[in-house]
CSV table of C-alpha atoms in Angstrom, one decimal:
chain,number,residue,atom,x,y,z
H,1,MET,CA,0.1,-0.2,-0.1
H,2,ASN,CA,1.2,3.6,-1.1
H,3,GLU,CA,1.8,4.9,2.4
H,4,GLU,CA,0.8,8.2,1.4
H,5,SER,CA,-2.6,7.1,0.9
H,6,LEU,CA,-2.7,5.4,4.1
H,7,PHE,CA,-5.1,8.0,5.7
H,8,GLN,CA,-7.7,7.9,2.7
H,9,GLU,CA,-7.9,3.9,3.1
H,10,ILE,CA,-8.6,4.3,7.0
H,11,CYS,CA,-11.4,6.5,6.1
H,12,SER,CA,-12.9,4.6,2.9
H,13,ILE,CA,-16.6,3.6,2.9
H,14,GLU,CA,-15.5,-0.2,2.8
H,15,ASN,CA,-13.2,0.2,5.7
H,16,LEU,CA,-15.6,1.8,7.6
H,17,GLU,CA,-18.6,-1.0,7.1
H,18,TYR,CA,-16.1,-3.7,8.0
H,19,ALA,CA,-15.0,-1.7,11.0
H,20,PHE,CA,-19.0,-1.1,11.9
H,21,GLU,CA,-19.1,-5.0,11.7
H,22,LYS,CA,-16.3,-6.1,14.2
H,23,ALA,CA,-17.1,-3.4,16.3
H,24,LYS,CA,-20.4,-4.6,16.7
H,25,LYS,CA,-20.0,-7.9,17.0
H,26,GLY,CA,-21.4,-9.8,20.2
H,27,LYS,CA,-22.8,-7.0,21.3
H,28,GLY,CA,-25.6,-5.7,18.9
H,29,LYS,CA,-28.8,-5.5,20.5
H,30,LYS,CA,-27.1,-3.3,22.9
H,31,LEU,CA,-29.5,0.0,22.3
H,32,ASP,CA,-26.6,2.7,20.6
H,33,ILE,CA,-25.5,-0.2,18.1
H,34,ARG,CA,-29.4,-0.3,17.4
H,35,ARG,CA,-29.9,3.2,16.6
H,36,PHE,CA,-26.3,3.6,14.6
H,37,GLU,CA,-27.2,0.7,12.6
H,38,GLY,CA,-30.6,1.4,11.6
H,39,ASN,CA,-29.5,4.5,9.8
H,40,LEU,CA,-25.7,3.1,8.9
H,41,LYS,CA,-24.9,4.7,5.6
H,42,GLU,CA,-25.5,8.5,6.5
H,43,GLU,CA,-23.7,7.6,10.2
H,44,LEU,CA,-20.9,6.3,7.7
H,45,LYS,CA,-20.8,9.0,5.7
H,46,LEU,CA,-21.0,11.6,8.0
H,47,LEU,CA,-18.1,9.6,10.2
H,48,ARG,CA,-15.9,9.7,6.9
H,49,ILE,CA,-16.4,13.3,5.9
H,50,GLU,CA,-15.8,14.3,10.0
H,51,LEU,CA,-12.3,12.2,9.5
H,52,LEU,CA,-11.8,14.0,5.8
H,53,LEU,CA,-12.3,17.3,7.0
H,54,LYS,CA,-10.4,16.8,10.2
H,55,CYS,CA,-13.0,17.9,12.8
H,56,TYR,CA,-13.9,14.4,14.1
H,57,ARG,CA,-14.0,14.8,18.1
H,58,PRO,CA,-14.3,11.5,19.9
H,59,LYS,CA,-17.0,11.8,22.5
H,60,PRO,CA,-16.0,11.8,26.3
H,61,MET,CA,-15.5,7.9,27.6
H,62,LYS,CA,-17.8,6.7,29.8
H,63,THR,CA,-15.9,5.4,33.0
H,64,PHE,CA,-17.1,2.7,35.3
H,65,VAL,CA,-15.6,0.3,38.1
H,66,ILE,CA,-15.7,-3.8,37.7
H,67,ARG,CA,-14.1,-6.5,40.2
H,68,ASP,CA,-12.8,-9.6,38.5
H,69,PRO,CA,-11.5,-10.0,41.5
H,70,LYS,CA,-9.4,-7.2,41.4
H,71,THR,CA,-10.8,-3.8,41.3
H,72,ARG,CA,-10.3,-2.0,37.8
H,73,LYS,CA,-11.4,1.4,36.1
H,74,ILE,CA,-12.7,0.8,32.8
H,75,SER,CA,-13.3,3.7,30.4
H,76,ALA,CA,-15.7,3.0,27.4
H,77,SER,CA,-15.6,4.9,24.1
H,78,ASP,CA,-19.0,5.8,22.4
H,79,PHE,CA,-19.8,3.2,19.7
H,80,ARG,CA,-19.3,5.2,16.5
H,81,ASP,CA,-15.6,6.0,17.9
H,82,ARG,CA,-15.0,2.5,18.6
H,83,VAL,CA,-16.0,1.8,14.7
H,84,VAL,CA,-13.1,4.7,14.1
H,85,HIS,CA,-10.9,2.7,16.7
H,86,HIS,CA,-11.4,-0.5,14.2
H,87,ALA,CA,-11.0,1.2,11.3
H,88,LEU,CA,-7.6,2.7,12.3
H,89,CYS,CA,-6.2,-0.9,13.8
H,90,ASN,CA,-7.5,-2.4,10.4
H,91,LYS,CA,-5.0,-0.5,8.0
H,92,ILE,CA,-2.1,-0.3,10.7
H,93,GLU,CA,-2.0,-3.8,12.6
H,94,LYS,CA,-0.3,-4.9,9.4
H,95,MET,CA,2.5,-2.4,9.5
H,96,PHE,CA,3.7,-3.0,13.1
H,97,ASP,CA,2.7,-6.9,13.7
H,98,LYS,CA,5.8,-7.3,11.4
H,99,ALA,CA,8.4,-6.2,14.0
H,100,PHE,CA,6.6,-7.5,17.1
H,101,ILE,CA,8.7,-10.7,18.1
H,102,TYR,CA,7.1,-14.1,17.6
H,103,ASP,CA,7.0,-14.2,21.8
H,104,SER,CA,4.7,-11.7,22.5
H,105,PHE,CA,1.4,-13.5,22.4
H,106,ALA,CA,-1.5,-10.5,23.4
H,107,ASN,CA,-4.4,-9.3,20.7
H,108,ARG,CA,-2.5,-11.0,17.9
H,109,LYS,CA,-3.7,-13.3,15.7
H,110,CYS,CA,-2.9,-16.7,15.8
H,111,LYS,CA,-1.6,-16.0,18.6
H,112,GLY,CA,-3.4,-15.5,22.6
H,113,THR,CA,-3.6,-17.2,25.9
H,114,LEU,CA,-3.3,-21.0,25.1
H,115,LYS,CA,-0.7,-20.4,22.5
H,116,ALA,CA,1.6,-18.8,25.2
H,117,ILE,CA,1.3,-21.4,27.5
H,118,GLU,CA,2.1,-24.1,25.0
H,119,ARG,CA,5.0,-21.9,24.3
H,120,LEU,CA,6.0,-21.7,28.0
H,121,ASP,CA,5.5,-25.7,28.9
H,122,TYR,CA,7.8,-25.6,25.6
H,123,PHE,CA,10.4,-23.4,27.3
H,124,LYS,CA,10.3,-25.1,30.5
H,125,ARG,CA,10.8,-28.5,29.0
H,126,ARG,CA,14.3,-26.7,27.2
H,127,VAL,CA,15.3,-24.9,30.3
H,128,SER,CA,15.2,-27.8,32.8
H,129,LYS,CA,16.2,-30.3,30.2
H,130,ASN,CA,13.0,-32.4,30.8
H,131,ASN,CA,13.0,-31.6,34.2
H,132,THR,CA,16.8,-33.1,34.7
H,133,ARG,CA,17.9,-29.6,36.4
H,134,LYS,CA,16.5,-27.0,38.4
H,135,CYS,CA,14.5,-24.3,36.3
H,136,TYR,CA,13.8,-20.6,37.4
H,137,VAL,CA,11.4,-18.1,36.5
H,138,LEU,CA,11.6,-14.1,36.4
H,139,LYS,CA,7.6,-13.3,36.7
H,140,ALA,CA,7.1,-9.8,35.8
H,141,ASP,CA,4.6,-7.2,35.5
H,142,ILE,CA,4.7,-3.5,34.8
H,143,LYS,CA,3.5,-1.0,37.9
H,144,HIS,CA,0.1,0.6,36.5
H,145,TYR,CA,0.9,0.1,33.1
H,146,PHE,CA,-2.2,1.5,31.3
H,147,GLN,CA,-2.1,4.5,33.7
H,148,THR,CA,1.6,5.2,33.2
H,149,VAL,CA,2.0,5.0,29.2
H,150,ASP,CA,3.3,8.3,28.8
H,151,HIS,CA,1.6,9.8,25.9
H,152,LYS,CA,4.8,11.9,24.2
H,153,MET,CA,6.6,8.9,24.0
H,154,LEU,CA,4.0,6.4,22.7
H,155,LEU,CA,3.2,9.0,19.9
H,156,SER,CA,7.4,9.3,19.2
H,157,ILE,CA,7.2,5.6,18.9
H,158,LEU,CA,4.3,5.2,16.5
H,159,ASP,CA,5.7,8.2,14.6
H,160,ARG,CA,8.6,6.5,13.6
H,161,ARG,CA,6.7,4.2,11.8
H,162,ILE,CA,3.8,5.6,10.1
H,163,LYS,CA,5.0,8.8,7.8
H,164,ASP,CA,1.3,10.1,7.0
H,165,GLU,CA,0.4,13.0,9.0
H,166,GLU,CA,-3.3,12.7,8.5
H,167,VAL,CA,-2.9,8.9,10.1
H,168,MET,CA,-0.6,10.9,13.1
H,169,TRP,CA,-3.8,13.3,14.0
H,170,LEU,CA,-6.3,10.8,14.0
H,171,ILE,CA,-4.1,8.6,16.6
H,172,LYS,CA,-3.1,11.7,18.8
H,173,LYS,CA,-7.1,12.6,18.6
H,174,ILE,CA,-7.8,8.7,20.1
H,175,VAL,CA,-4.6,8.6,22.7
H,176,LYS,CA,-5.7,12.6,23.9
H,177,ASN,CA,-9.1,11.5,25.1
H,178,TYR,CA,-8.6,10.4,28.2
H,179,TRP,CA,-9.0,12.4,31.3
H,180,ASP,CA,-4.9,12.6,31.7
H,181,LYS,CA,-3.8,14.1,28.9
H,182,GLU,CA,-0.6,13.3,29.0
H,183,LYS,CA,-0.3,10.0,30.4
H,184,GLY,CA,-2.5,6.6,30.2
H,185,MET,CA,-4.5,5.0,28.0
H,186,PRO,CA,-8.2,3.5,28.7
H,187,LEU,CA,-8.8,-0.1,29.3
H,188,GLY,CA,-11.3,-1.8,27.2
H,189,ASN,CA,-10.4,0.4,24.0
H,190,LEU,CA,-8.9,-1.8,21.2
H,191,THR,CA,-6.7,0.9,20.3
H,192,SER,CA,-5.2,0.8,24.1
H,193,GLN,CA,-4.8,-3.2,23.8
H,194,PHE,CA,-2.5,-2.3,20.8
H,195,PHE,CA,-0.8,0.5,21.7
H,196,ALA,CA,0.4,-1.7,24.6
H,197,ASN,CA,1.6,-4.2,22.1
H,198,VAL,CA,3.4,-1.6,20.5
H,199,TYR,CA,4.8,0.2,23.6
H,200,LEU,CA,6.6,-2.8,25.3
H,201,ASN,CA,7.8,-4.0,22.1
H,202,GLU,CA,10.6,-2.0,22.9
H,203,LEU,CA,11.3,-3.5,26.2
H,204,ASP,CA,10.8,-7.2,23.7
H,205,TRP,CA,13.8,-6.0,21.4
H,206,PHE,CA,16.0,-4.7,24.4
H,207,VAL,CA,15.3,-8.2,25.8
H,208,LYS,CA,15.8,-10.0,23.1
H,209,HIS,CA,18.7,-8.7,21.4
H,210,LYS,CA,20.3,-6.5,24.5
H,211,LEU,CA,20.1,-8.7,27.1
H,212,LYS,CA,19.7,-11.9,24.4
H,213,ALA,CA,17.1,-13.8,27.0
H,214,LYS,CA,16.1,-16.6,24.8
H,215,TYR,CA,13.2,-18.1,26.8
H,216,TYR,CA,11.0,-14.9,27.1
H,217,ILE,CA,7.5,-14.5,26.6
H,218,ARG,CA,5.1,-11.3,27.4
H,219,TYR,CA,1.3,-11.0,27.2
H,220,VAL,CA,0.2,-7.3,27.5
H,221,ASP,CA,2.6,-6.4,30.6
H,222,ASP,CA,2.7,-9.6,31.8
H,223,PHE,CA,6.0,-11.4,31.3
H,224,VAL,CA,8.4,-14.4,32.0
H,225,ILE,CA,12.1,-15.4,31.5
H,226,LEU,CA,13.4,-18.7,32.2
H,227,HIS,CA,16.4,-19.5,33.0
H,228,HIS,CA,18.7,-22.3,35.0
H,229,ASN,CA,21.0,-19.6,36.4
H,230,LYS,CA,19.1,-17.3,39.3
H,231,ASP,CA,22.2,-15.3,39.0
H,232,VAL,CA,21.5,-14.3,35.2
H,233,LEU,CA,17.5,-13.6,36.0
H,234,SER,CA,18.8,-11.0,38.8
H,235,GLY,CA,20.6,-9.3,36.1
H,236,TYR,CA,18.2,-9.1,33.8
H,237,LYS,CA,16.0,-7.9,36.3
H,238,LYS,CA,17.7,-5.1,37.1
H,239,LYS,CA,18.8,-4.0,33.9
H,240,ILE,CA,15.2,-4.4,31.9
H,241,ASN,CA,13.9,-1.9,35.4
H,242,LEU,CA,16.5,0.4,34.4
H,243,PHE,CA,15.6,0.3,30.5
H,244,LEU,CA,12.1,0.8,31.4
H,245,LYS,CA,12.8,3.6,33.6
H,246,GLU,CA,15.3,5.4,31.4
H,247,ASN,CA,13.3,4.4,28.2
H,248,LEU,CA,9.4,3.7,28.8
H,249,GLU,CA,9.1,6.1,32.2
H,250,ILE,CA,7.4,3.1,33.6
H,251,GLU,CA,8.6,0.7,35.9
H,252,LEU,CA,8.2,-2.7,37.1
H,253,HIS,CA,6.2,-4.0,40.1
H,254,PRO,CA,8.5,-4.0,42.9
H,255,GLU,CA,6.3,-6.6,44.8
H,256,LYS,CA,4.7,-9.1,41.7
H,257,SER,CA,8.3,-8.6,39.8
H,258,LYS,CA,10.0,-11.8,41.2
H,259,MET,CA,12.0,-14.9,40.9
H,260,VAL,CA,10.9,-18.5,41.9
H,261,CYS,CA,12.0,-22.2,41.3
H,262,LEU,CA,9.6,-23.4,39.1
H,263,ASN,CA,8.8,-26.4,41.4
H,264,ARG,CA,7.2,-23.6,44.1
H,265,GLY,CA,4.7,-22.9,41.0
H,266,ILE,CA,4.5,-19.6,39.4
H,267,ASN,CA,1.0,-17.7,38.6
H,268,PHE,CA,0.5,-16.4,34.7
H,269,LEU,CA,-2.3,-16.0,32.7
H,270,GLY,CA,-4.4,-17.8,35.1
H,271,PHE,CA,-2.7,-20.8,35.5
H,272,ARG,CA,-0.6,-21.9,38.2
H,273,ILE,CA,2.1,-23.3,36.5
H,274,PHE,CA,4.7,-26.1,37.9
H,275,PRO,CA,7.0,-28.6,36.2
H,276,TYR,CA,4.5,-31.7,35.6
H,277,HIS,CA,1.1,-30.0,36.0
H,278,LYS,CA,-1.1,-27.0,35.8
H,279,LEU,CA,-3.9,-25.8,38.3
H,280,LEU,CA,-6.4,-23.4,37.4
H,281,LYS,CA,-6.2,-20.1,40.0
H,282,LYS,CA,-9.0,-20.3,42.3
H,283,CYS,CA,-10.1,-16.6,41.4
H,284,ASN,CA,-10.6,-18.0,37.5
H,285,ILE,CA,-12.9,-21.0,38.5
H,286,ARG,CA,-14.5,-18.6,40.9
H,287,LYS,CA,-15.3,-16.5,37.7
H,288,MET,CA,-16.2,-19.2,35.5
H,289,LYS,CA,-19.3,-20.4,38.2
H,290,ASN,CA,-20.4,-17.0,38.5
H,291,LYS,CA,-20.6,-16.4,34.7
H,292,PHE,CA,-22.3,-20.0,35.1
H,293,LYS,CA,-25.4,-18.8,37.0
H,294,GLU,CA,-25.2,-15.4,35.4
H,295,LEU,CA,-25.7,-16.8,31.8
H,296,LYS,CA,-28.7,-19.7,33.1
H,297,LYS,CA,-30.5,-16.8,34.5
H,298,ASP,CA,-30.6,-15.0,31.0
H,299,TYR,CA,-31.3,-18.1,29.2
H,300,ASP,CA,-34.5,-19.1,31.9
H,301,LYS,CA,-35.7,-15.1,31.4
H,302,GLY,CA,-35.5,-15.7,27.1
H,303,LYS,CA,-32.6,-13.1,27.1
H,304,ILE,CA,-29.9,-15.9,25.1
H,305,SER,CA,-30.4,-18.6,23.5
H,306,TYR,CA,-28.6,-22.2,24.0
H,307,ASP,CA,-26.6,-21.5,21.0
H,308,ARG,CA,-24.8,-18.3,23.0
H,309,PHE,CA,-24.8,-20.3,26.5
H,310,TYR,CA,-23.2,-23.4,24.6
H,311,ASP,CA,-20.5,-20.9,23.2
H,312,PHE,CA,-19.0,-19.4,26.3
H,313,PHE,CA,-18.9,-23.0,27.8
H,314,GLU,CA,-17.1,-24.6,25.1
H,315,GLY,CA,-14.6,-21.6,25.1
H,316,TRP,CA,-14.0,-22.2,28.9
H,317,LEU,CA,-13.5,-26.3,28.7
H,318,SER,CA,-11.0,-25.7,26.0
H,319,TYR,CA,-9.3,-23.1,27.9
H,320,ALA,CA,-9.3,-25.4,31.5
H,321,LYS,CA,-8.2,-28.6,29.3
H,322,ARG,CA,-5.1,-26.8,29.9
H,323,ALA,CA,-4.8,-27.7,33.2
H,324,ASN,CA,-5.2,-30.6,35.6
H,325,THR,CA,-9.0,-30.4,35.6
H,326,HIS,CA,-10.5,-33.5,34.4
H,327,LYS,CA,-13.0,-34.5,37.7
H,328,PHE,CA,-14.3,-30.5,37.4
H,329,ARG,CA,-14.7,-30.6,33.5
H,330,ARG,CA,-16.9,-33.4,34.3
H,331,LYS,CA,-19.0,-31.9,36.9
H,332,ILE,CA,-19.4,-29.1,34.8
H,333,VAL,CA,-20.5,-30.9,31.6
H,334,ARG,CA,-22.5,-33.2,33.9
H,335,GLU,CA,-24.4,-30.1,35.5
H,336,ILE,CA,-25.2,-28.3,32.1
H,337,GLU,CA,-26.6,-31.6,30.6
H,338,GLU,CA,-29.0,-31.3,33.5
H,339,LYS,CA,-30.1,-28.0,33.0
H,340,PHE,CA,-30.6,-28.3,29.1
H,341,PRO,CA,-31.4,-32.4,28.6
H,342,ASN,CA,-32.9,-31.8,25.5
H,343,GLU,CA,-30.9,-29.0,23.9
H,344,ILE,CA,-28.5,-29.5,21.6
H,345,SER,CA,-26.7,-26.2,20.1
H,346,THR,CA,-26.7,-25.4,16.2
H,347,LYS,CA,-22.6,-26.0,15.7
H,348,GLU,CA,-22.7,-29.1,17.7
H,349,PHE,CA,-25.7,-30.4,15.5
H,350,ASN,CA,-23.6,-29.5,12.5
H,351,ARG,CA,-21.0,-31.7,13.7
H,352,ILE,CA,-23.1,-34.6,14.1
H,353,LYS,CA,-24.7,-34.5,10.5
H,354,LYS,CA,-21.0,-34.5,9.5
H,355,VAL,CA,-19.9,-37.8,10.8
H,356,ASP,CA,-23.0,-39.3,10.6
H,357,LYS,CA,-22.5,-38.3,6.6
């Protein structure tokens, strides 16, 4: 793609239509989305004109608090602004993704939580020589990461690769639509997830190419490095914290960044991981049970279909299979079968038909 035409590509009706479909996915019943969709052509035309004339102004975000289990402040953008976020990311993600290291697993195609866990399993076998020697892990995360990302630094990093001034104008509009105009990104925005990867890609390259750490995995602001020598990891930790402070104006969380022997287990991406087995964290099991109750109530009230219920548990069971949870999964499946003795999802039905053929 000609870089000079990047902004026009972002603003094209075809891209805005595609962005609308992505922004709407899984949330189509919400009132603001139904209103937008009811006058879709006019809404997208108006959005396109505002962007091209540089008079687009994001609306103030709505902020609320969730507890899952830790308390977090979520800032939600207006739906039309979420369409713009998708339109932007549709066109710039590929530019940056090819510069990301292989072992960055958050918010990328063909990556994700389960792939990160698979990679960690592979690394721990390599470092421990199939559990014949001790394996140590530096498990770390960034202190208040999303609240402390420096806007000036972020824009400077983005500007290195994006040479289209109009695209940078749009990015600045999105970044500055936050209560703090100098630091931070709102949790819950697609652009925040993408910018989080761009920002910490600087760390990834430092760890891989300066420190030469072989066994490094990052998922958003959580990362692990494996090594058989505890002193080497201690040196990595000091150098990483210095790099973060001097180059990105962020720092490691002092309490959550520590070195442990894998035999004692480490918490990573919802699992408690040991050399020979994995457990689900108790808070994740509690969260799943609460979601189970919530979905059952919604189903009984006619708010959701069985397909919606089935999709959630198909995804959850696939996730839980990565841990030693056979008895627990069997118990959950039994509860579902008792609750829905005569139901079958469309996906399940189609699979059965294929097998029968």
